[in-house]
């Protein structure tokens, strides 16, 4: 018995220690980056919580110890903390120099471009994205309306709008653009064109959170009943990705709304936090060098020759404190830059707008898709196997560009809805409508033609006339049945009515013949309260008695009546 209890005690101790280890955490409480790429003045301070007893720190770098270390050069530092109970926690910190040079990504200049801008993200984009929620508008028939999203730009000399909403009947949604510098607040209107018979919308707007700080959504369009734009902004606590704004709109009455071209749905406001990854400040200088003895001290220079350009950023307050980065510029005078983005949709048969980003060349352009279409944009429907599309663009000055794109839907069957066959009903009786949803991703939402939106697939109705009902299903990803709603008709069966006449008075010992009068559909079955089943019955009650009759017609519908026979009455 002693061995048993000792073993149990050890198991309990082990379980307690394991549970307590889950409370042991290690966090970075402070970081001091090295001032320069060649400096060793960085520092890291750690904080341990939930430890049992003393904590020791083992750094992977030689010569470091304790929760606070200093004299650090740029690099990656890892530490393992261990308490007296043997619990461990690991933390890794990447130290980057405070002084940074960002020459930006390599640049390709295309047909007609005489110069390009260097220096990183002089322009930052605000665009529509399907990364979090499907991008779609729906009309009063609950059908998806394809739309073309026009991105906005903030920064140094954003490009002017280049689309013509009158060129097609498609719904256009345009995010405005603005010229701005660091510290400015910009408010960008989101405008619509060809906005007709719309009852709902769901889309995500993506922005670069390193360059823009989101402030608010304002100016919700007052002409949209119930438009609240229940937007969700990414924060450290809600699990959303930084740089995304999710907006939704749904008109419960399913009455489509139309807006005039150029109407503003809402306005997005941002603070410009940064334009380039390069350090800025009163004591920071810039020096570019490049081909043909090119040299300039601007942060965003314009260059006209191909080759490798080097940016040196110097902090004049510290000796020998500088950082460098380089970028390659390629001029392709006979080519057009053409970009198409691969798309994976969460829904089957979801419309996808293929729209090229064009760089270089002189307008007007001609377009030729692999499908034979000659429009600038192409709307296709996704299926569960990849489909490749290619586009050739030719400019009026003879330059060409070729790009391809792949479109597919996520694997797995789409949501399907079945409401069953038509249902007959008898007058005065209720009808159960039971919808069955399969495929897609649970949970499901059911949308009925009378405006009911519910998670319950069953409905109990009390119709009085023949009525058609339809229902559609939307799954957890916002996908609906590609075949559209399913419908049935509730059909009233021919009714019958039975009358037993007025109450009667008889003398004791007298007989009464009860003859029902049946109107409408003939009766095929009779059920009297005294157990008889004939159409006409004879009764001889000894005391006042109420007799009731229920008839059933050939359609299975019931009708009832009763009569009171008073015995010994006046």
Coordinates of N, CA and C in Angstrom, one line a residue, residues 125-230:
X125 N -1.2 51.8 -51.7 CA -2.5 51.5 -52.3 C -3.5 51.1 -51.3
X126 N -4.8 51.5 -51.5 CA -5.9 51.0 -50.8 C -6.8 50.3 -51.8
X127 N -7.0 49.0 -51.6 CA -7.7 48.2 -52.6 C -8.7 47.2 -52.0
X128 N -9.5 46.6 -52.9 CA -10.5 45.6 -52.5 C -9.7 44.3 -52.4
X129 N -10.1 43.5 -51.4 CA -9.4 42.2 -51.2 C -10.4 41.1 -50.9
X130 N -10.1 39.9 -51.3 CA -10.9 38.7 -50.9 C -10.2 37.9 -49.9
X131 N -9.2 38.4 -49.2 CA -8.4 37.6 -48.3 C -9.3 37.2 -47.0
X132 N -10.2 38.0 -46.6 CA -10.9 37.7 -45.4 C -12.4 37.3 -45.7
X133 N -13.1 38.0 -46.5 CA -14.5 37.8 -46.8 C -14.7 37.9 -48.3
X134 N -15.7 37.1 -48.8 CA -15.9 37.2 -50.3 C -16.4 38.6 -50.6
X135 N -15.9 39.1 -51.8 CA -16.3 40.4 -52.3 C -17.5 40.2 -53.2
X136 N -18.6 40.7 -52.8 CA -19.8 40.6 -53.6 C -20.9 41.6 -53.3
X137 N -21.7 41.9 -54.3 CA -22.9 42.6 -54.1 C -24.1 41.7 -54.5
X138 N -25.3 41.9 -54.0 CA -26.4 41.1 -54.4 C -27.6 42.0 -54.6
X139 N -28.4 41.5 -55.6 CA -29.6 42.3 -56.0 C -30.8 41.7 -55.2
X140 N -32.0 42.3 -55.6 CA -33.2 41.9 -54.9 C -33.7 40.5 -55.2
X141 N -33.1 39.9 -56.2 CA -33.3 38.4 -56.5 C -32.4 37.5 -55.8
X142 N -31.5 38.1 -54.9 CA -30.5 37.3 -54.2 C -29.5 36.7 -55.1
X143 N -29.3 37.4 -56.2 CA -28.2 37.0 -57.2 C -27.0 37.9 -57.0
X144 N -25.8 37.2 -57.2 CA -24.6 38.0 -57.1 C -24.4 38.9 -58.3
X145 N -24.0 40.2 -58.0 CA -23.8 41.2 -59.0 C -22.3 41.4 -59.2
X146 N -21.7 41.0 -60.3 CA -20.2 41.3 -60.5 C -19.9 42.7 -60.4
X147 N -18.8 43.1 -59.9 CA -18.4 44.5 -59.8 C -16.9 44.6 -60.1
X148 N -16.6 45.8 -60.5 CA -15.1 46.1 -60.7 C -14.7 47.1 -59.6
X149 N -13.7 46.7 -58.9 CA -13.2 47.5 -57.8 C -12.0 48.4 -58.3
X150 N -12.0 49.7 -58.1 CA -11.0 50.6 -58.5 C -10.2 51.0 -57.3
X151 N -8.9 50.6 -57.2 CA -8.1 50.9 -56.0 C -7.8 52.4 -55.9
X152 N -7.5 52.9 -54.7 CA -7.1 54.2 -54.5 C -5.6 54.3 -54.1
X153 N -5.0 55.4 -54.2 CA -3.6 55.6 -53.9 C -3.4 56.8 -53.0
X154 N -2.4 56.7 -52.1 CA -2.0 57.8 -51.2 C -0.5 58.0 -51.3
X155 N -0.1 59.2 -51.4 CA 1.4 59.4 -51.4 C 1.8 60.5 -52.4
X156 N 3.0 60.3 -53.0 CA 3.6 61.2 -53.9 C 3.0 61.1 -55.3
X157 N 2.3 62.0 -55.8 CA 1.7 62.0 -57.1 C 1.0 60.8 -57.5
X158 N -0.1 60.4 -56.9 CA -0.9 59.2 -57.2 C -1.4 59.3 -58.7
X159 N -1.5 58.2 -59.3 CA -2.0 58.2 -60.7 C -3.4 58.6 -60.8
X160 N -3.8 59.3 -61.8 CA -5.2 59.7 -62.0 C -6.1 58.5 -62.3
X161 N -7.4 58.6 -62.0 CA -8.3 57.5 -62.4 C -8.3 57.3 -63.9
X162 N -8.3 56.0 -64.3 CA -8.2 55.7 -65.7 C -9.3 54.8 -66.2
X163 N -10.5 54.8 -65.5 CA -11.5 53.9 -65.9 C -12.7 54.8 -66.4
X164 N -13.6 54.1 -67.2 CA -14.7 54.8 -67.8 C -16.0 54.0 -67.4
X165 N -16.7 54.4 -66.4 CA -17.9 53.6 -65.9 C -19.0 53.5 -67.0
X166 N -18.9 54.4 -68.0 CA -19.9 54.3 -69.0 C -19.6 53.3 -70.1
X167 N -18.4 52.7 -70.0 CA -18.0 51.7 -71.0 C -18.8 50.4 -70.9
X168 N -19.4 50.1 -69.7 CA -20.2 48.9 -69.6 C -21.3 49.1 -68.5
X169 N -22.1 48.1 -68.4 CA -23.2 48.2 -67.4 C -22.8 47.6 -66.0
X170 N -21.5 47.2 -65.9 CA -21.0 46.6 -64.7 C -21.1 47.6 -63.5
X171 N -21.2 47.1 -62.3 CA -21.1 47.9 -61.1 C -19.7 48.2 -60.9
X172 N -19.4 49.5 -60.7 CA -18.1 50.0 -60.4 C -18.1 50.5 -59.0
X173 N -17.0 50.2 -58.2 CA -16.8 50.8 -56.9 C -15.4 51.3 -56.8
X174 N -15.3 52.6 -56.6 CA -14.0 53.3 -56.8 C -13.6 53.9 -55.4
X175 N -12.4 53.6 -55.0 CA -11.8 54.2 -53.8 C -11.0 55.4 -54.3
X176 N -11.2 56.6 -53.7 CA -10.5 57.8 -54.1 C -9.0 57.8 -53.8
X177 N -8.3 58.7 -54.4 CA -6.8 58.9 -54.2 C -6.5 60.3 -53.7
X178 N -5.3 60.4 -53.1 CA -4.9 61.7 -52.5 C -3.4 61.8 -52.5
X179 N -2.9 63.1 -52.7 CA -1.5 63.4 -52.6 C -1.3 63.7 -51.1
X180 N -0.3 63.1 -50.5 CA -0.1 63.3 -49.0 C 1.3 63.0 -48.7
X181 N 1.7 63.5 -47.5 CA 3.1 63.2 -47.0 C 2.9 62.8 -45.5
X182 N 4.0 62.4 -44.9 CA 4.0 61.8 -43.6 C 3.3 62.8 -42.6
X183 N 2.3 62.3 -41.8 CA 1.6 63.1 -40.8 C 0.3 63.7 -41.3
X184 N 0.1 63.7 -42.6 CA -1.2 64.2 -43.1 C -2.3 63.2 -42.8
X185 N -3.5 63.8 -42.7 CA -4.8 63.0 -42.6 C -5.5 63.1 -43.9
X186 N -5.8 62.0 -44.5 CA -6.5 62.0 -45.8 C -7.8 61.2 -45.7
X187 N -8.9 61.7 -46.3 CA -10.2 61.0 -46.3 C -10.6 60.7 -47.7
X188 N -10.8 59.4 -48.0 CA -11.0 58.9 -49.4 C -12.4 58.5 -49.6
X189 N -13.2 59.1 -50.4 CA -14.6 58.7 -50.7 C -14.6 57.4 -51.5
X190 N -15.5 56.5 -51.1 CA -15.7 55.3 -51.9 C -17.0 55.5 -52.7
X191 N -16.9 55.6 -54.0 CA -18.0 56.0 -54.9 C -18.4 54.8 -55.7
X192 N -19.7 54.8 -56.1 CA -20.3 53.7 -56.9 C -20.8 54.3 -58.2
X193 N -20.8 53.4 -59.2 CA -21.4 53.7 -60.6 C -22.2 52.4 -61.0
X194 N -23.3 52.7 -61.7 CA -24.2 51.6 -62.1 C -24.7 50.8 -60.9
X195 N -25.0 51.5 -59.8 CA -25.4 50.8 -58.6 C -26.9 50.7 -58.7
X196 N -27.4 49.6 -59.1 CA -28.9 49.4 -59.4 C -29.4 48.2 -58.7
X197 N -30.6 48.4 -58.0 CA -31.3 47.3 -57.4 C -30.4 46.4 -56.5
X198 N -29.7 47.1 -55.6 CA -28.8 46.4 -54.7 C -29.4 46.3 -53.3
X199 N -29.4 45.1 -52.7 CA -29.9 44.9 -51.4 C -28.8 44.5 -50.4
X200 N -27.7 44.1 -50.8 CA -26.6 43.7 -49.9 C -25.2 43.8 -50.4
X201 N -24.3 43.9 -49.6 CA -22.9 44.0 -50.0 C -22.0 43.5 -48.9
X202 N -20.9 42.8 -49.3 CA -19.9 42.4 -48.3 C -18.5 42.4 -49.0
X203 N -17.6 43.1 -48.4 CA -16.3 43.2 -49.1 C -15.3 43.6 -48.0
X204 N -14.0 43.4 -48.4 CA -12.9 43.7 -47.5 C -12.0 44.8 -48.2
X205 N -11.6 45.8 -47.5 CA -10.7 46.8 -48.0 C -9.3 46.6 -47.4
X206 N -8.3 46.5 -48.2 CA -6.9 46.2 -47.7 C -6.1 47.5 -47.8
X207 N -5.3 47.8 -46.8 CA -4.3 48.9 -46.9 C -3.0 48.5 -46.2
X208 N -2.0 49.2 -46.5 CA -0.7 48.9 -45.9 C -0.6 49.6 -44.5
X209 N -0.7 48.7 -43.5 CA -0.7 49.3 -42.1 C 0.7 49.9 -41.7
X210 N 1.7 49.6 -42.5 CA 3.0 50.2 -42.2 C 3.1 51.6 -42.7
X211 N 2.2 52.0 -43.6 CA 2.2 53.3 -44.2 C 1.0 54.1 -43.8
X212 N -0.1 53.5 -43.5 CA -1.3 54.2 -43.1 C -1.9 53.7 -41.8
X213 N -2.3 54.7 -41.0 CA -3.1 54.4 -39.7 C -4.5 54.7 -40.0
X214 N -5.4 53.6 -39.8 CA -6.8 53.8 -40.0 C -7.4 54.7 -38.9
X215 N -8.3 55.6 -39.3 CA -8.9 56.5 -38.3 C -10.4 56.2 -38.2
X216 N -11.2 56.2 -39.3 CA -12.6 56.0 -39.1 C -13.2 55.8 -40.5
X217 N -14.4 55.2 -40.4 CA -15.4 55.2 -41.6 C -16.4 56.2 -41.3
X218 N -16.7 57.1 -42.2 CA -17.6 58.2 -41.9 C -18.5 58.4 -43.2
X219 N -19.5 59.3 -43.0 CA -20.3 59.7 -44.2 C -21.1 58.5 -44.8
X220 N -21.7 57.6 -44.0 CA -22.5 56.6 -44.6 C -23.6 57.1 -45.4
X221 N -23.9 56.6 -46.5 CA -24.9 57.1 -47.5 C -26.3 57.0 -46.8
X222 N -27.0 58.2 -46.7 CA -28.3 58.2 -46.0 C -29.4 57.6 -46.9
X223 N -29.1 57.4 -48.2 CA -30.2 56.9 -49.1 C -30.3 55.4 -49.1
X224 N -29.4 54.7 -48.3 CA -29.5 53.3 -48.1 C -30.2 53.0 -46.8
X225 N -31.5 52.5 -46.8 CA -32.2 52.3 -45.5 C -31.4 51.2 -44.7
X226 N -31.2 51.6 -43.4 CA -30.5 50.6 -42.5 C -29.1 50.4 -42.8
X227 N -28.4 51.3 -43.6 CA -27.0 51.1 -43.9 C -26.2 51.5 -42.6
X228 N -25.6 50.5 -42.0 CA -24.8 50.7 -40.8 C -23.3 50.4 -41.0
X229 N -23.0 49.7 -42.1 CA -21.6 49.4 -42.4 C -20.9 48.9 -41.2
X230 N -21.3 47.7 -40.8 CA -20.8 47.1 -39.5 C -19.3 46.7 -39.8

